[in-house]
């Protein structure tokens, strides 16, 4: 991995990492403490959202204008396969948490 890219988009990287950790860690700890599989899955998913946002941050200005950032390859750390895999794991973890909490335990 090319860690020299860390200096690019530092603010967005820190924001996404903190966002994922602030929402994910308490939920994960709550799920472990209360033996709630839904909270554990959701917490893991949110932590992974933070990690993916750190590795490939979303630039808010470009996102609001619905433009693709041409510098994505320059800013992104890791391979497209890594980001695709992380996206799939995030989706599965978040959906499992939501389904377990609101559909199965309804």
PDB file of C-alpha atoms in Angstrom:
ATOM      1  CA  UNK A   1       0.000   0.000   0.000  1.00  0.00           C
ATOM      2  CA  UNK A   2       1.115   3.525  -0.747  1.00  0.00           C
ATOM      3  CA  UNK A   3       0.958   5.244   2.638  1.00  0.00           C
ATOM      4  CA  UNK A   4       2.440   8.457   1.197  1.00  0.00           C
ATOM      5  CA  UNK A   5      -1.109   9.324   0.091  1.00  0.00           C
ATOM      6  CA  UNK A   6      -2.163   9.896   3.719  1.00  0.00           C
ATOM      7  CA  UNK A   7      -1.369  13.594   3.504  1.00  0.00           C
ATOM      8  CA  UNK A   8      -3.983  14.021   0.737  1.00  0.00           C
ATOM      9  CA  UNK A   9      -7.509  14.820   1.973  1.00  0.00           C
ATOM     10  CA  UNK A  10      -6.482  14.518   5.612  1.00  0.00           C
ATOM     11  CA  UNK A  11      -9.568  16.292   6.957  1.00  0.00           C
ATOM     12  CA  UNK A  12     -11.986  14.014   5.125  1.00  0.00           C
ATOM     13  CA  UNK A  13     -10.004  10.945   6.190  1.00  0.00           C
ATOM     14  CA  UNK A  14     -10.125  11.949   9.865  1.00  0.00           C
ATOM     15  CA  UNK A  15     -13.834  12.797   9.639  1.00  0.00           C
ATOM     16  CA  UNK A  16     -14.793   9.400   8.186  1.00  0.00           C
ATOM     17  CA  UNK A  17     -12.584   7.481  10.585  1.00  0.00           C
ATOM     18  CA  UNK A  18     -14.032   9.325  13.589  1.00  0.00           C
ATOM     19  CA  UNK A  19     -17.586   8.940  12.231  1.00  0.00           C
ATOM     20  CA  UNK A  20     -17.202   5.166  11.968  1.00  0.00           C
ATOM     21  CA  UNK A  21     -15.470   4.798  15.321  1.00  0.00           C
ATOM     22  CA  UNK A  22     -17.858   7.068  17.253  1.00  0.00           C
ATOM     23  CA  UNK A  23     -20.891   5.155  15.986  1.00  0.00           C
ATOM     24  CA  UNK A  24     -19.335   1.699  15.768  1.00  0.00           C
ATOM     25  CA  UNK A  25     -17.284   1.178  18.926  1.00  0.00           C
ATOM     26  CA  UNK A  26     -20.059   1.983  21.465  1.00  0.00           C
ATOM     27  CA  UNK A  27     -22.539  -0.127  19.502  1.00  0.00           C
ATOM     28  CA  UNK A  28     -20.080  -3.013  19.302  1.00  0.00           C
ATOM     29  CA  UNK A  29     -19.290  -2.828  23.017  1.00  0.00           C
ATOM     30  CA  UNK A  30     -22.987  -2.588  23.863  1.00  0.00           C
ATOM     31  CA  UNK A  31     -23.687  -5.637  21.711  1.00  0.00           C
ATOM     32  CA  UNK A  32     -20.906  -7.650  23.321  1.00  0.00           C
ATOM     33  CA  UNK A  33     -22.055  -6.612  26.799  1.00  0.00           C
ATOM     34  CA  UNK A  34     -25.718  -7.427  26.182  1.00  0.00           C
ATOM     35  CA  UNK A  35     -25.028 -10.442  23.929  1.00  0.00           C
ATOM     36  CA  UNK A  36     -26.871  -8.756  21.035  1.00  0.00           C
ATOM     37  CA  UNK A  37     -25.823 -10.124  17.650  1.00  0.00           C
ATOM     38  CA  UNK A  38     -27.600  -7.242  15.884  1.00  0.00           C
ATOM     39  CA  UNK A  39     -25.554  -4.605  17.708  1.00  0.00           C
ATOM     40  CA  UNK A  40     -22.317  -6.515  17.150  1.00  0.00           C
ATOM     41  CA  UNK A  41     -22.980  -6.750  13.392  1.00  0.00           C
ATOM     42  CA  UNK A  42     -23.979  -3.083  13.145  1.00  0.00           C
ATOM     43  CA  UNK A  43     -20.988  -1.972  15.226  1.00  0.00           C
ATOM     44  CA  UNK A  44     -18.566  -3.929  13.054  1.00  0.00           C
ATOM     45  CA  UNK A  45     -20.194  -2.477   9.937  1.00  0.00           C
ATOM     46  CA  UNK A  46     -19.823   1.099  11.203  1.00  0.00           C
ATOM     47  CA  UNK A  47     -16.196   0.580  12.186  1.00  0.00           C
ATOM     48  CA  UNK A  48     -15.543  -0.720   8.677  1.00  0.00           C
ATOM     49  CA  UNK A  49     -17.322   2.342   7.228  1.00  0.00           C
ATOM     50  CA  UNK A  50     -14.803   4.464   9.109  1.00  0.00           C
ATOM     51  CA  UNK A  51     -11.868   2.413   7.858  1.00  0.00           C
ATOM     52  CA  UNK A  52     -13.083   2.524   4.253  1.00  0.00           C
ATOM     53  CA  UNK A  53     -13.683   6.255   4.531  1.00  0.00           C
ATOM     54  CA  UNK A  54     -10.143   6.645   5.803  1.00  0.00           C
ATOM     55  CA  UNK A  55      -8.699   4.637   2.923  1.00  0.00           C
ATOM     56  CA  UNK A  56     -10.850   6.308   0.236  1.00  0.00           C
ATOM     57  CA  UNK A  57     -12.469   9.465   1.603  1.00  0.00           C
ATOM     58  CA  UNK A  58     -15.601  10.950   0.073  1.00  0.00           C
ATOM     59  CA  UNK A  59     -15.070  14.588  -0.799  1.00  0.00           C
ATOM     60  CA  UNK A  60     -18.236  16.470   0.225  1.00  0.00           C
ATOM     61  CA  UNK A  61     -18.003  19.229  -2.401  1.00  0.00           C
ATOM     62  CA  UNK A  62     -17.836  16.705  -5.223  1.00  0.00           C
ATOM     63  CA  UNK A  63     -20.504  14.494  -3.672  1.00  0.00           C
ATOM     64  CA  UNK A  64     -22.991  17.362  -3.329  1.00  0.00           C
ATOM     65  CA  UNK A  65     -22.491  18.360  -6.972  1.00  0.00           C
ATOM     66  CA  UNK A  66     -22.796  14.678  -7.988  1.00  0.00           C
ATOM     67  CA  UNK A  67     -19.439  14.811  -9.756  1.00  0.00           C
ATOM     68  CA  UNK A  68     -16.902  12.035  -9.877  1.00  0.00           C
ATOM     69  CA  UNK A  69     -13.614  13.120  -8.408  1.00  0.00           C
ATOM     70  CA  UNK A  70     -10.879  12.662 -11.021  1.00  0.00           C
ATOM     71  CA  UNK A  71      -8.297  12.435  -8.224  1.00  0.00           C
ATOM     72  CA  UNK A  72      -9.878   9.367  -6.623  1.00  0.00           C
ATOM     73  CA  UNK A  73      -6.976   7.151  -7.670  1.00  0.00           C
ATOM     74  CA  UNK A  74      -4.497   9.673  -6.263  1.00  0.00           C
ATOM     75  CA  UNK A  75      -6.293   9.937  -2.921  1.00  0.00           C
ATOM     76  CA  UNK A  76      -7.252   6.274  -2.497  1.00  0.00           C
ATOM     77  CA  UNK A  77      -5.089   3.919  -0.451  1.00  0.00           C
ATOM     78  CA  UNK A  78      -5.355   0.267  -1.423  1.00  0.00           C
ATOM     79  CA  UNK A  79      -6.553  -1.604  -4.460  1.00  0.00           C
ATOM     80  CA  UNK A  80     -10.028  -1.433  -6.006  1.00  0.00           C
ATOM     81  CA  UNK A  81     -10.461  -5.070  -4.970  1.00  0.00           C
ATOM     82  CA  UNK A  82      -9.860  -4.119  -1.320  1.00  0.00           C
ATOM     83  CA  UNK A  83     -12.438  -1.333  -1.507  1.00  0.00           C
ATOM     84  CA  UNK A  84     -14.953  -3.549  -3.265  1.00  0.00           C
ATOM     85  CA  UNK A  85     -14.483  -6.278  -0.675  1.00  0.00           C
ATOM     86  CA  UNK A  86     -14.808  -3.794   2.187  1.00  0.00           C
ATOM     87  CA  UNK A  87     -17.990  -2.422   0.634  1.00  0.00           C
ATOM     88  CA  UNK A  88     -19.509  -5.893   0.424  1.00  0.00           C
ATOM     89  CA  UNK A  89     -18.573  -6.758   4.031  1.00  0.00           C
ATOM     90  CA  UNK A  90     -19.954  -3.402   5.215  1.00  0.00           C
ATOM     91  CA  UNK A  91     -23.222  -4.006   3.378  1.00  0.00           C
ATOM     92  CA  UNK A  92     -23.601  -7.523   4.763  1.00  0.00           C
ATOM     93  CA  UNK A  93     -22.750  -6.487   8.340  1.00  0.00           C
ATOM     94  CA  UNK A  94     -25.075  -3.464   8.381  1.00  0.00           C
ATOM     95  CA  UNK A  95     -27.949  -5.324   6.726  1.00  0.00           C
ATOM     96  CA  UNK A  96     -27.520  -8.302   9.059  1.00  0.00           C
ATOM     97  CA  UNK A  97     -27.654  -5.975  12.056  1.00  0.00           C
ATOM     98  CA  UNK A  98     -30.783  -4.231  10.797  1.00  0.00           C
ATOM     99  CA  UNK A  99     -32.565  -7.459   9.807  1.00  0.00           C
ATOM    100  CA  UNK A 100     -31.748  -9.184  13.094  1.00  0.00           C
ATOM    101  CA  UNK A 101     -32.823  -6.205  15.193  1.00  0.00           C
ATOM    102  CA  UNK A 102     -35.972  -5.099  13.367  1.00  0.00           C
ATOM    103  CA  UNK A 103     -37.228  -8.120  11.410  1.00  0.00           C
ATOM    104  CA  UNK A 104     -36.272 -11.207  13.394  1.00  0.00           C
ATOM    105  CA  UNK A 105     -36.658  -9.673  16.866  1.00  0.00           C
ATOM    106  CA  UNK A 106     -39.783  -7.652  15.937  1.00  0.00           C
TER     107      UNK A 106
END
